[in-house]
Amino acid sequence: MIVARNDPCPCGSGRKYKTCCGSLSAGSESKRLAALLSAGRYAELEAETQGLLDAEPESGLHWQLLAAALRHQGKDALQALTRSVRYSPHDPVAHLNLGNALGRLGRLEEALACYARALAIRPNFAEAHNNKSDVQLELGQIDEAAQSSRRALDIRPDFAAAHHSLGIALLKLGRVAEATACFQQAVALSPDFVEAHVNLANSLRSVGRLDDAVAGYRRALEIRPNFVAAHTELGSALRLQRRTGECELSCQHALGLQPDSAATLVVLAELRADSGRFVEAADLFTRVVGMDADSVEGWAGLSRLRRMTPADGAWLAAVQRLAQQPLPPRRELLLRYAMGKYFDDVMDFKTAFHHYRRANQLAQQCGPVHDRVQLTLGVDLIIRSHEAQWVGRNRQRENSSQRPVFIVGMPRSGTTLAEQILASHPSVFGAGELTYWGAWSAPRITAATIAGALCLGVSDATLAELSAGYQSLLRRLSPDAARVVDKFPANFLFLGLIHAAMPHARIIHLRRNPIDTCLSIYFQHFEAANTYANDLQDLAHYYREYRRLMRHWRSVLPAGVMLEVPYEGIVADLPHWSRKMSDFVGLPWNARCLDFHRTSRSVVTASRWRVRQKIDNSSVERWRNYEEFLEPLKSLLEDDLP
């Protein structure tokens, strides 16, 4: 395929062809070699350069061209690139290309050294700064990666790849809005930059904008229909929307293109587990680790499908072997969470906590610092903005619906269990975690808090629009169900807004022992946006702010709007609380609610295995097993009032 002058040079430098190999003009021989490279005639280029090197073995340029020819044919180019550096030690492109090859081989520290040499020769080499950023990302050096990308953009503000790399770094830091802007800039500068479209969709998916994410993946596939990663990521987004059939189809497309795609098999395994098909999920994860014994996702996935036992020694040995290797933090932490679960399952609690603590330390390296001051100011703002008169004001609305049921509370407080119980009723559709209210509210709360606003101004017209949009969403998810359950725990932040927009909606607040709640959060791998999840002091602070806000809602919401449900109460008396929740949402009792563990539906949360087991009290007062490690949480018991 002919390379245009403004296309990336096939030699791998990252520069435009016209300013790299396309500029060769030192005679007809160099022009002929450049033409072969441009035309993609790599076998001929290999033969030509081999012949020239036989006669002139110290030509760094010819070694570079040979390396390009070899790489494009899938052959080993490392020796050729090493010699190009030896014979052209002052050529920054030679060092860059060697660094790129070492990076592809996973020799990341050596790659960084090559980029450093390239930049010592040419400090304003934007491509070297940006490729350095990519390797730093692989090493988990997120702040350094962002700095390198920014340096590349200082040199070349229109460098789409650098905007893309900066976006990846910001996304890993949990700065989703900034990352999204970077990806948008990348696709604006390079509309066919398919990886940027995929990562833009990833950033949208991370904040719950699943419809936009799906559209982004589909756009990427319009550009490159055979892009396996886009099919796979599309499948992931569709899975989160519980569009099971479409997820399956996307994964099968990916596997048709690449039958051994481990990433795709992992998505399929998660899909099987969501619907309770744990044996099939285990078979898929086993297939993944059979193809790649170092698959972190495969080994970690197996641990989440059942209770582990001492008979799983082979699994433990494989994971311990892998964890001892030098891994980027984002990969090691998955293994640490898995080992924590194993040792918790076999009741070696001290060893379990050791691994969980390490997992959380690694997670902190990969995400933003929890800002306690901003959280407190945000809760202050919510409380000021939703006082009793505003929340309870009589507003004229049409089509106020009684269909929505909101289940809220802290994560890991029993919200999935409550949803599963209600969703077992034939008149109820369990919609999972809908981020509709948070997607609208969270950025406005953040912006207003930073600006020091006294309150949030939400007009009646806006409330009507929000209500109409939400009802439309519920109709798309389930046209006929009498009740639709939205189980997004963090909706506790938006209850004033929700009630003002939908006064006939019912709210079920799940409460659980605060230390059990916080410990369970600490033992789960959450998205980086959950900044409080990886430190016990931060968890205690977040819980106190949650409790303070819930006390406010109790004081301003009308009587009968919210039902308080204790997790421990459900465990102790399932029939009583199942009936109470059913009555509260206005439905006649149905005994299927007692057999919630048999209900066939997709559950896309960490509790998907647990809610398919008969209820027991093994999670009540679980924190006692870890009491020696939990001093920062113990004060939460002193004031745990409704």
XYZ file of C-alpha atoms in Angstrom:
642
model
C 0.000 0.000 0.000
C 1.418 3.378 -1.008
C 2.254 5.637 1.930
C 1.127 9.247 1.595
C 3.549 12.018 2.512
C 1.632 12.926 5.670
C 1.147 9.320 6.823
C 3.268 7.873 9.652
C 6.544 6.597 8.253
C 6.620 2.788 7.910
C 10.071 2.710 9.514
C 8.342 3.121 12.883
C 9.804 6.465 13.892
C 6.382 8.002 14.486
C 7.286 10.918 12.227
C 5.504 11.785 9.001
C 6.840 9.932 5.986
C 7.721 13.172 4.197
C 10.014 14.285 7.020
C 11.531 10.843 7.622
C 12.366 8.190 5.054
C 10.427 10.066 2.400
C 13.037 12.830 2.558
C 15.889 10.534 1.509
C 17.496 12.202 -1.476
C 21.157 11.326 -1.380
C 21.071 9.623 -4.736
C 19.001 7.196 -6.742
C 19.789 4.267 -4.428
C 18.242 5.910 -1.358
C 15.239 7.045 -3.366
C 14.703 3.479 -4.587
C 14.811 2.121 -1.042
C 12.392 4.790 0.159
C 10.046 3.935 -2.699
C 10.064 0.251 -1.753
C 9.282 1.162 1.845
C 6.481 3.512 0.801
C 4.958 0.891 -1.498
C 5.025 -1.799 1.184
C 7.319 -4.028 -0.889
C 9.067 -5.262 2.226
C 10.538 -8.513 0.887
C 12.247 -6.601 -1.940
C 13.426 -3.973 0.536
C 14.890 -6.703 2.718
C 16.772 -8.240 -0.188
C 18.059 -4.848 -1.406
C 19.296 -3.714 2.001
C 20.870 -7.100 2.774
C 22.865 -6.815 -0.429
C 23.936 -3.265 0.378
C 24.925 -4.221 3.918
C 27.073 -7.057 2.638
C 29.083 -4.405 0.834
C 28.785 -1.662 3.476
C 28.026 -3.286 6.873
C 28.462 -0.068 8.862
C 25.603 1.890 7.301
C 23.237 2.797 10.100
C 20.581 3.963 7.621
C 20.554 0.637 5.797
C 20.253 -1.260 9.079
C 17.227 0.895 9.934
C 15.600 0.189 6.592
C 16.315 -3.525 6.955
C 14.714 -3.434 10.400
C 11.596 -1.793 8.955
C 11.402 -4.451 6.231
C 11.791 -7.262 8.758
C 9.274 -5.851 11.224
C 6.581 -5.444 8.588
C 7.048 -9.078 7.594
C 6.689 -10.227 11.183
C 10.376 -11.071 11.505
C 12.779 -10.264 14.328
C 14.228 -6.792 13.723
C 16.002 -6.302 17.040
C 19.497 -7.181 15.825
C 19.163 -4.835 12.860
C 17.995 -1.995 15.094
C 20.825 -2.609 17.541
C 23.325 -2.340 14.722
C 21.661 0.804 13.378
C 22.323 2.434 16.758
C 25.888 1.131 16.844
C 26.691 2.617 13.455
C 24.557 5.786 13.816
C 25.021 6.655 17.504
C 24.055 10.267 16.938
C 20.829 9.527 15.071
C 17.873 10.068 17.451
C 15.511 8.131 15.156
C 17.721 5.055 15.445
C 17.530 5.198 19.239
C 13.767 5.786 19.039
C 13.173 2.779 16.799
C 15.274 0.529 19.025
C 13.305 1.755 22.027
C 10.040 0.976 20.229
C 11.201 -2.575 19.489
C 12.326 -3.156 23.070
C 9.003 -1.816 24.323
C 7.089 -4.258 22.128
C 9.153 -7.069 23.667
C 8.288 -5.920 27.186
C 11.851 -4.751 27.929
C 10.514 -1.499 29.238
C 13.445 -0.134 31.241
C 15.746 -0.652 28.255
C 13.214 1.117 26.053
C 13.211 4.110 28.407
C 16.993 4.249 28.205
C 16.788 4.390 24.408
C 14.289 7.250 24.524
C 16.532 9.076 26.978
C 19.441 8.808 24.525
C 17.248 10.016 21.665
C 16.185 13.037 23.728
C 19.744 13.783 24.783
C 20.545 14.165 21.085
C 17.302 15.956 20.157
C 15.540 17.422 23.219
C 12.580 18.603 21.136
C 11.896 15.161 19.646
C 8.140 15.035 20.267
C 7.780 11.399 19.197
C 10.417 10.293 21.705
C 8.685 12.162 24.526
C 5.379 10.548 23.622
C 6.720 7.026 23.192
C 8.446 7.449 26.526
C 5.029 8.267 27.937
C 3.592 5.012 26.576
C 6.313 2.956 28.281
C 5.898 4.863 31.536
C 2.212 3.990 31.414
C 3.117 0.322 31.084
C 5.398 0.642 34.107
C 2.662 2.269 36.160
C 4.507 5.607 36.263
C 1.334 7.525 35.570
C 2.363 11.029 36.666
C 5.619 10.747 34.745
C 3.740 9.530 31.670
C 1.422 12.523 31.791
C 4.421 14.839 32.077
C 6.084 13.236 29.030
C 2.935 13.572 26.938
C 2.567 17.201 27.949
C 6.179 17.836 26.927
C 5.400 16.335 23.510
C 2.388 18.645 23.213
C 4.443 21.669 24.192
C 6.552 20.896 21.154
C 3.703 19.847 18.844
C 0.263 21.028 20.003
C -1.391 19.238 17.059
C 0.180 15.859 17.937
C -2.884 13.590 18.080
C -0.954 10.626 19.502
C 0.276 12.751 22.411
C -3.258 13.937 23.208
C -4.225 10.261 23.174
C -1.388 9.201 25.485
C -2.125 12.047 27.887
C -5.759 10.961 27.914
C -4.774 7.422 28.877
C -2.643 8.725 31.749
C -5.411 10.996 33.002
C -7.934 8.180 32.764
C -5.696 5.976 34.919
C -5.486 8.852 37.415
C -9.246 8.979 37.618
C -9.414 12.410 35.967
C -12.084 11.255 33.584
C -13.356 14.616 32.345
C -9.844 15.753 31.381
C -9.092 12.384 29.786
C -12.273 12.576 27.756
C -11.280 16.025 26.497
C -7.878 14.679 25.422
C -9.413 11.801 23.484
C -11.891 14.183 21.872
C -8.996 16.404 20.806
C -7.144 13.392 19.396
C -10.080 12.318 17.214
C -10.687 15.929 16.163
C -7.081 16.143 14.931
C -7.120 12.640 13.454
C -10.693 11.499 12.722
C -9.583 7.999 11.722
C -7.485 7.486 14.885
C -9.294 4.314 15.817
C -7.513 3.709 19.140
C -8.487 7.195 20.262
C -12.137 6.461 19.446
C -11.935 3.286 21.549
C -10.337 5.044 24.502
C -12.802 7.908 24.259
C -15.517 5.281 24.534
C -13.665 3.690 27.467
C -13.635 7.008 29.312
C -17.336 7.503 28.707
C -18.023 3.968 29.884
C -16.112 4.588 33.116
C -18.582 7.318 34.154
C -21.627 5.306 33.176
C -22.299 6.950 29.813
C -22.847 3.547 28.308
C -24.964 4.628 25.338
C -22.271 7.107 24.288
C -19.583 4.464 24.837
C -21.406 1.966 22.637
C -21.702 4.602 19.919
C -17.968 5.281 20.201
C -17.009 1.641 19.804
C -19.300 1.361 16.809
C -17.626 4.416 15.272
C -14.243 2.738 15.737
C -15.550 -0.350 13.965
C -16.802 1.745 11.064
C -13.211 2.881 10.602
C -11.650 -0.536 11.167
C -14.242 -3.326 10.986
C -11.689 -5.983 11.882
C -10.432 -4.252 15.053
C -10.653 -7.050 17.605
C -10.170 -4.771 20.615
C -13.113 -2.591 19.556
C -15.400 -5.613 19.205
C -14.269 -6.783 22.639
C -14.727 -3.419 24.354
C -18.116 -3.040 22.703
C -19.003 -6.396 24.201
C -17.895 -5.165 27.633
C -20.121 -2.086 27.410
C -23.092 -4.104 26.196
C -22.541 -6.515 29.081
C -22.734 -3.653 31.562
C -26.027 -2.670 29.931
C -27.080 -6.293 30.356
C -27.653 -6.565 26.620
C -26.550 -10.157 26.846
C -27.314 -11.277 23.308
C -25.564 -8.303 21.720
C -22.557 -8.766 24.004
C -22.343 -12.390 22.935
C -22.527 -11.363 19.276
C -19.725 -8.791 19.645
C -17.505 -11.345 21.356
C -18.184 -13.916 18.654
C -17.242 -11.328 16.000
C -13.960 -10.766 17.828
C -13.259 -14.481 18.142
C -14.047 -14.967 14.467
C -11.232 -12.546 13.722
C -8.887 -13.782 16.445
C -9.908 -17.144 17.940
C -7.264 -16.951 20.646
C -8.161 -13.456 21.879
C -7.753 -13.817 25.637
C -9.378 -10.439 26.299
C -12.503 -11.532 24.438
C -12.668 -14.852 26.264
C -12.439 -12.976 29.554
C -15.480 -10.869 28.601
C -17.380 -14.024 27.658
C -16.410 -15.643 30.959
C -17.703 -12.621 32.873
C -20.905 -12.737 30.826
C -21.448 -16.379 31.756
C -20.824 -15.620 35.427
C -23.297 -12.706 35.345
C -26.075 -15.137 34.475
C -24.990 -17.698 37.064
C -23.332 -20.095 34.609
C -20.245 -20.391 36.774
C -19.027 -23.742 35.414
C -18.991 -22.360 31.861
C -17.238 -19.229 33.105
C -14.593 -21.354 34.807
C -14.050 -23.313 31.586
C -13.434 -20.074 29.693
C -11.049 -18.664 32.294
C -9.231 -22.019 32.296
C -8.933 -21.792 28.524
C -7.407 -18.329 28.911
C -4.713 -19.467 31.356
C -4.130 -22.528 29.198
C -3.248 -20.225 26.301
C -1.268 -17.853 28.515
C -0.029 -19.083 31.876
C 0.732 -15.455 32.794
C -2.817 -14.187 32.238
C -3.573 -12.088 35.299
C -7.215 -11.685 34.258
C -7.655 -15.425 33.793
C -6.234 -16.467 37.155
C -7.978 -13.673 39.039
C -11.268 -14.426 37.306
C -11.245 -18.015 38.501
C -11.132 -16.911 42.131
C -14.427 -15.027 41.869
C -16.596 -17.926 40.705
C -16.911 -19.897 43.947
C -15.564 -20.278 47.437
C -11.916 -21.356 47.278
C -10.622 -24.284 49.359
C -7.225 -25.747 50.343
C -7.682 -28.111 47.379
C -6.972 -25.121 45.110
C -3.251 -25.377 45.790
C -2.354 -25.488 42.096
C -4.256 -22.247 41.519
C -2.485 -20.621 44.468
C 0.955 -21.744 43.306
C 0.346 -20.332 39.815
C -0.848 -16.991 41.162
C 1.993 -16.711 43.676
C 4.503 -17.452 40.916
C 2.999 -14.759 38.737
C 2.813 -12.225 41.589
C 6.559 -12.613 42.197
C 7.321 -11.363 38.698
C 7.893 -7.649 38.074
C 4.405 -6.511 37.092
C 2.866 -3.078 36.548
C 0.743 -2.085 39.565
C -2.540 -2.445 37.679
C -1.783 -6.085 36.933
C -0.294 -7.059 40.267
C -3.237 -5.642 42.194
C -5.645 -8.044 40.457
C -3.580 -10.964 41.734
C -3.389 -9.513 45.234
C -7.161 -9.144 45.468
C -7.508 -12.732 44.232
C -5.024 -14.062 46.786
C -6.750 -12.068 49.494
C -10.011 -13.783 48.603
C -8.363 -17.211 48.609
C -6.921 -16.796 52.090
C -10.169 -15.276 53.359
C -12.063 -18.279 51.993
C -9.717 -20.717 53.756
C -9.884 -18.563 56.919
C -6.210 -17.548 57.034
C -7.240 -14.007 57.862
C -3.832 -12.539 58.640
C -2.426 -13.615 55.279
C -5.620 -12.484 53.556
C -5.327 -8.993 54.983
C -1.665 -8.824 53.971
C -2.658 -9.354 50.327
C -5.662 -7.043 50.477
C -3.525 -4.292 51.968
C -0.959 -4.715 49.207
C -3.736 -4.653 46.585
C -5.068 -1.385 47.953
C -1.622 0.170 48.115
C -1.143 -0.665 44.453
C -4.588 0.701 43.612
C -3.670 3.980 45.294
C -0.647 4.239 43.003
C -2.923 3.981 39.977
C -5.577 6.510 40.939
C -6.168 9.989 42.331
C -5.811 10.863 45.983
C -9.062 10.989 47.942
C -9.835 14.630 48.724
C -11.661 14.612 52.031
C -12.064 18.383 52.094
C -13.771 18.470 48.693
C -16.068 15.599 49.650
C -17.147 17.386 52.811
C -17.693 20.621 50.907
C -19.706 18.717 48.306
C -21.973 17.201 50.947
C -22.361 20.644 52.520
C -23.441 21.982 49.131
C -25.955 19.160 48.591
C -27.481 19.756 52.022
C -27.739 23.526 51.502
C -29.263 23.041 48.064
C -31.897 20.534 49.155
C -33.489 21.920 52.279
C -36.970 20.790 53.323
C -38.915 23.584 51.615
C -37.258 23.009 48.222
C -37.510 19.213 48.379
C -41.140 19.171 49.503
C -42.465 22.011 47.347
C -45.585 21.075 45.394
C -44.697 21.168 41.713
C -47.108 20.771 38.808
C -46.061 17.786 36.721
C -47.564 15.469 34.195
C -47.001 11.734 34.043
C -45.409 11.369 37.477
C -44.563 7.698 37.529
C -44.798 5.176 40.336
C -42.633 2.680 38.466
C -39.167 3.644 39.774
C -37.780 1.990 42.885
C -34.373 3.218 44.018
C -32.167 1.017 46.190
C -29.398 3.106 47.730
C -26.739 2.913 50.390
C -23.037 2.353 50.712
C -21.493 -0.109 48.262
C -21.360 -3.629 49.705
C -24.267 -2.921 52.062
C -26.684 -5.499 50.625
C -28.097 -3.490 47.730
C -27.625 -6.348 45.236
C -29.340 -8.763 47.594
C -32.326 -6.418 47.993
C -32.570 -5.957 44.230
C -32.404 -9.711 43.632
C -35.221 -10.290 46.122
C -37.480 -7.702 44.487
C -36.493 -8.690 40.950
C -37.695 -12.219 41.720
C -41.233 -10.797 41.841
C -42.932 -11.308 38.448
C -44.036 -7.656 38.357
C -40.537 -6.241 38.906
C -37.681 -5.648 36.508
C -34.240 -5.307 38.067
C -32.387 -2.748 35.951
C -29.075 -2.977 37.791
C -26.964 0.097 38.417
C -28.232 3.004 36.321
C -25.990 6.046 36.432
C -28.570 8.438 34.978
C -28.822 10.776 37.991
C -25.140 10.724 38.790
C -24.129 11.433 35.197
C -26.211 14.606 35.313
C -25.529 15.666 38.908
C -21.957 14.713 39.745
C -20.139 17.085 37.354
C -22.396 19.953 38.400
C -21.792 19.308 42.087
C -18.047 19.112 41.509
C -17.952 22.324 39.481
C -20.135 24.206 41.959
C -18.046 23.013 44.901
C -14.802 24.108 43.280
C -16.367 27.466 42.411
C -17.542 27.934 45.991
C -21.206 28.221 45.024
C -23.712 28.624 47.825
C -26.201 26.222 46.300
C -27.178 24.324 43.178
C -29.910 25.944 41.164
C -32.238 23.405 39.547
C -35.331 24.774 37.867
C -38.720 23.074 37.701
C -38.296 22.834 33.939
C -35.025 20.953 34.404
C -36.673 18.619 36.898
C -39.413 17.881 34.366
C -36.811 17.132 31.680
C -34.905 14.834 34.022
C -38.093 13.008 34.955
C -39.127 12.554 31.330
C -35.680 11.333 30.327
C -35.559 8.834 33.156
C -39.018 7.472 32.406
C -37.988 7.056 28.778
C -34.910 5.119 29.893
C -37.012 2.806 32.032
C -39.432 2.187 29.153
C -36.537 1.151 26.915
C -35.257 -1.227 29.568
C -38.647 -2.705 30.427
C -41.836 -1.531 28.715
C -44.235 -3.569 30.823
C -42.970 -4.153 34.372
C -45.048 -2.530 37.093
C -41.867 -1.595 38.984
C -38.307 -1.059 37.780
C -35.511 -1.221 40.347
C -32.510 1.093 39.959
C -29.815 -0.285 42.243
C -27.074 2.336 41.976
C -25.816 2.713 45.565
C -24.387 6.209 45.062
C -27.838 7.578 44.231
C -27.939 8.334 47.959
C -26.136 11.531 46.967
C -29.017 12.658 44.751
C -32.136 11.705 46.702
C -33.361 15.283 47.037
C -33.137 15.819 43.298
C -34.708 12.426 42.582
C -37.664 13.059 44.886
C -38.211 16.568 43.536
C -38.277 15.189 39.992
C -40.191 11.982 40.757
C -42.177 12.342 43.993
C -43.990 9.035 43.570
C -40.795 6.993 43.305
C -39.958 4.802 46.283
C -36.539 4.678 47.933
C -35.151 1.685 49.826
C -32.096 2.468 51.919
C -29.906 -0.523 52.778
C -27.908 -0.237 55.981
C -25.238 -2.615 57.203
C -22.762 -2.700 60.073
C -20.383 0.154 59.150
C -17.188 -1.819 59.699
C -18.462 -4.815 57.740
C -19.445 -2.394 54.974
C -16.099 -0.618 54.834
C -14.106 -3.833 55.098
C -16.054 -5.371 52.216
C -15.325 -2.288 50.095
C -11.635 -2.558 50.993
C -11.666 -6.154 49.810
C -13.073 -5.322 46.355
C -11.419 -3.810 43.310
C -13.310 -0.625 42.444
C -12.834 1.869 39.629
C -10.325 4.633 40.308
C -13.212 7.110 40.586
C -14.060 5.506 43.960
C -11.133 7.347 45.494
C -12.045 6.515 49.082
C -11.976 2.724 48.649
C -8.272 1.983 49.152
C -7.483 3.516 52.538
C -9.173 2.752 55.862
C -8.995 6.365 57.032
C -10.557 7.541 53.772
C -13.238 4.872 54.073
C -14.097 6.031 57.584
C -14.338 9.624 56.360
C -16.519 8.709 53.389
C -18.827 6.644 55.591
C -19.298 9.545 57.996
C -20.203 11.874 55.136
C -22.637 9.297 53.746
C -24.223 8.947 57.175
C -24.447 12.722 57.593
C -26.210 13.085 54.247
C -28.633 10.240 54.957
C -29.622 11.932 58.219
C -30.395 15.043 56.202
C -32.588 13.109 53.763
C -34.512 11.577 56.639
C -35.237 15.052 57.928
C -36.426 16.566 54.636
C -38.054 13.740 52.653
C -41.771 13.269 53.289
C -42.858 10.362 55.442
C -43.433 7.162 53.509
C -41.002 7.946 50.698
C -38.044 5.965 52.065
C -37.845 2.568 53.748
C -34.844 1.714 55.936
C -33.786 -1.924 55.519
C -31.013 -3.485 57.638
C -28.883 -6.049 55.851
C -28.598 -8.009 59.081
C -32.389 -7.970 59.311
C -32.765 -9.591 55.906
C -30.289 -12.288 56.924
C -32.105 -12.942 60.209
C -35.671 -12.837 58.870
C -35.875 -13.032 55.080
C -39.680 -13.528 54.913
C -40.406 -10.457 57.049
C -38.181 -8.054 55.133
C -39.077 -9.467 51.724
C -42.753 -8.853 52.464
C -42.005 -5.416 53.865
C -40.119 -4.332 50.740
C -42.822 -5.750 48.490
C -45.543 -3.930 50.429
C -43.543 -0.718 50.422
C -43.306 -0.604 46.631
C -47.038 -1.345 46.344
C -47.010 -4.914 45.119
C -48.880 -7.986 46.382
C -46.721 -10.607 48.031
C -45.183 -13.294 45.840
C -43.318 -16.260 47.340
C -40.758 -16.210 44.521
C -39.015 -13.453 46.442
C -37.919 -16.054 49.003
C -36.227 -18.098 46.270
C -34.205 -15.150 44.996
C -31.098 -17.336 44.606
C -32.870 -19.305 41.867
C -33.912 -16.292 39.835
C -32.359 -16.338 36.389
C -31.171 -12.855 35.483
C -27.956 -11.047 34.746
C -26.216 -9.661 37.836
C -23.264 -7.438 36.939
C -21.792 -6.787 40.385
C -19.191 -8.337 42.662
C -22.053 -10.042 44.532
C -23.212 -12.147 41.576
C -22.041 -15.434 43.118
C -23.259 -14.571 46.589
C -26.827 -13.708 45.547
C -27.170 -17.117 43.938
C -26.538 -18.903 47.218
C -29.048 -19.495 49.991
C -28.910 -16.739 52.549
C -26.675 -17.263 55.597
C -25.045 -15.138 58.275
C -21.406 -15.678 57.279
C -21.022 -11.995 56.319
C -22.529 -10.660 59.550
C -19.873 -9.377 61.965
C -17.257 -10.558 59.503
C -15.003 -7.738 60.577
C -14.240 -9.558 63.831
C -11.888 -11.811 61.854
C -9.785 -8.756 61.018
C -10.245 -6.708 64.159
C -6.520 -6.245 64.830
C -6.125 -4.386 61.511
C -9.185 -2.126 61.665
C -8.479 0.530 64.256
C -9.323 3.421 61.857
C -12.851 2.011 61.421
C -13.795 1.168 64.984
C -15.015 4.642 65.894
C -17.783 4.235 63.285
C -19.597 1.953 65.723
C -19.756 4.652 68.392
C -22.245 6.792 66.530
C -23.966 4.415 64.145
C -27.420 5.893 64.541
C -30.196 5.747 61.914
